[in-house]
Amino acid sequence: MYYTKDINLNELEVSKINPRFIQIVMNEQMAIQEIIKLEPVKMLNLVKNMSKGVLPLPFYLVVQDNEYILMDGNRRLTAIKILKNPSLIPNIDKYKELREFCIANKSCILPDTMPCIIYDKYDD
């Protein structure tokens, strides 16, 4: 079963479990850095689109132990989080353009909530 609900973005965390990750990720900040590291050009394009008001599709979540677990939308959530807080971007020259763009556009209007499709269990 599933239902749709607007969820505050502060309640959502970038997943630490991702088949794309090469290394074990211990916290959300490490997960954000891994996503940026894997696809910095795609991330730059995504934040540019979001800064112009192009909002992402709904996130797909599973409720487990009264917490929301992000199943789909980690790059989109990362883009929103780094636009709101550019200090999450690693301070490496390789990500300089991404970091500078997010700093320059930090004040762009982003939603506080996003529509989410919430499933009761992974198998759904």
Short mmCIF file of C-alpha atoms in Angstrom, two decimals:
data_model
loop_
_atom_site.label_atom_id
_atom_site.label_comp_id
_atom_site.label_asym_id
_atom_site.label_seq_id
_atom_site.Cartn_x
_atom_site.Cartn_y
_atom_site.Cartn_z
CA MET A 1 0.00 0.00 0.00
CA TYR A 2 1.03 3.58 -0.53
CA TYR A 3 -0.23 7.09 0.00
CA THR A 4 0.86 10.58 -0.98
CA LYS A 5 1.81 13.24 1.53
CA ASP A 6 3.72 16.52 1.55
CA ILE A 7 6.76 16.04 3.78
CA ASN A 8 8.98 18.76 5.24
CA LEU A 9 12.41 18.47 3.64
CA ASN A 10 14.03 18.70 7.08
CA GLU A 11 12.44 15.31 7.84
CA LEU A 12 14.10 13.69 4.82
CA GLU A 13 17.65 12.41 4.81
CA VAL A 14 19.77 11.42 1.83
CA SER A 15 20.04 7.64 2.04
CA LYS A 16 23.28 6.09 3.24
CA ILE A 17 22.40 2.91 1.35
CA ASN A 18 22.93 3.36 -2.36
CA PRO A 19 24.16 0.77 -4.89
CA ARG A 20 26.16 3.51 -6.64
CA PHE A 21 28.38 4.14 -3.61
CA ILE A 22 31.87 2.67 -3.80
CA GLN A 23 32.54 2.99 -0.08
CA ILE A 24 30.51 2.53 3.09
CA VAL A 25 28.73 5.74 4.06
CA MET A 26 28.16 6.47 7.74
CA ASN A 27 26.05 9.65 7.70
CA GLU A 28 24.05 11.96 5.47
CA GLN A 29 26.93 14.36 4.84
CA MET A 30 29.08 11.50 3.54
CA ALA A 31 26.18 10.34 1.35
CA ILE A 32 25.82 13.85 -0.11
CA GLN A 33 29.55 13.99 -0.82
CA GLU A 34 29.48 10.57 -2.52
CA ILE A 35 26.59 11.61 -4.77
CA ILE A 36 28.45 14.79 -5.75
CA LYS A 37 31.66 12.82 -6.32
CA LEU A 38 29.93 10.29 -8.59
CA GLU A 39 28.23 12.81 -10.89
CA PRO A 40 29.39 16.41 -10.39
CA VAL A 41 28.25 17.58 -13.86
CA LYS A 42 24.78 16.09 -13.45
CA MET A 43 24.55 17.64 -9.99
CA LEU A 44 25.50 21.06 -11.38
CA ASN A 45 22.83 20.78 -14.08
CA LEU A 46 20.27 19.67 -11.51
CA VAL A 47 20.93 22.58 -9.13
CA LYS A 48 20.82 25.02 -12.06
CA ASN A 49 17.38 23.72 -13.04
CA MET A 50 16.10 23.80 -9.47
CA SER A 51 17.36 27.34 -8.95
CA LYS A 52 15.14 28.36 -11.88
CA GLY A 53 12.08 26.84 -10.22
CA VAL A 54 12.08 23.48 -12.04
CA LEU A 55 10.98 21.23 -9.20
CA PRO A 56 11.67 17.51 -9.07
CA LEU A 57 9.18 14.68 -9.25
CA PRO A 58 7.86 13.30 -5.96
CA PHE A 59 10.25 11.40 -3.73
CA TYR A 60 9.57 7.74 -3.04
CA LEU A 61 9.80 6.75 0.61
CA VAL A 62 9.29 3.78 2.86
CA VAL A 63 8.18 4.17 6.47
CA GLN A 64 10.31 2.09 8.82
CA ASP A 65 10.44 2.46 12.61
CA ASN A 66 8.46 5.71 12.30
CA GLU A 67 11.14 7.23 10.03
CA TYR A 68 11.03 8.06 6.35
CA ILE A 69 13.62 6.22 4.29
CA LEU A 70 14.33 7.69 0.88
CA MET A 71 14.18 5.00 -1.80
CA ASP A 72 14.26 7.20 -4.89
CA GLY A 73 15.29 10.83 -5.22
CA ASN A 74 18.68 10.97 -3.51
CA ARG A 75 20.24 13.18 -6.19
CA ARG A 76 17.23 15.51 -6.19
CA LEU A 77 17.25 15.79 -2.40
CA THR A 78 21.03 16.34 -2.47
CA ALA A 79 20.57 19.17 -4.98
CA ILE A 80 18.02 20.88 -2.75
CA LYS A 81 20.16 20.44 0.35
CA ILE A 82 23.35 21.82 -1.24
CA LEU A 83 21.45 24.79 -2.69
CA LYS A 84 20.21 25.57 0.81
CA ASN A 85 23.58 24.81 2.43
CA PRO A 86 26.57 25.01 0.02
CA SER A 87 28.98 24.14 2.84
CA LEU A 88 27.91 20.50 2.33
CA ILE A 89 29.88 20.49 -0.95
CA PRO A 90 33.47 19.24 -0.55
CA ASN A 91 35.96 22.11 -0.75
CA ILE A 92 37.88 20.63 -3.69
CA ASP A 93 38.74 22.44 -6.93
CA LYS A 94 36.91 19.76 -8.91
CA TYR A 95 33.61 21.00 -7.37
CA LYS A 96 34.44 24.71 -7.45
CA GLU A 97 31.85 25.58 -10.12
CA LEU A 98 29.13 23.65 -8.28
CA ARG A 99 30.05 25.25 -4.95
CA GLU A 100 30.21 28.79 -6.40
CA PHE A 101 26.88 28.33 -8.17
CA CYS A 102 25.18 27.13 -4.98
CA ILE A 103 26.66 30.01 -2.98
CA ALA A 104 25.49 32.55 -5.57
CA ASN A 105 22.00 31.01 -5.68
CA LYS A 106 21.60 30.13 -2.01
CA SER A 107 18.75 32.60 -1.70
CA CYS A 108 16.72 31.09 -4.56
CA ILE A 109 13.22 30.14 -3.52
CA LEU A 110 12.98 26.44 -2.79
CA PRO A 111 10.04 24.65 -1.23
CA ASP A 112 10.09 23.59 2.40
CA THR A 113 7.94 20.56 1.62
CA MET A 114 7.80 18.14 -1.27
CA PRO A 115 5.14 15.68 -2.36
CA CYS A 116 6.18 12.16 -1.47
CA ILE A 117 4.80 8.75 -2.31
CA ILE A 118 5.05 6.71 0.85
CA TYR A 119 5.05 2.91 0.91
CA ASP A 120 4.46 0.77 3.98
CA LYS A 121 7.23 -1.69 3.12
CA TYR A 122 10.13 -2.15 0.72
CA ASP A 123 8.41 -4.87 -1.27
CA ASP A 124 5.67 -2.49 -2.36
#
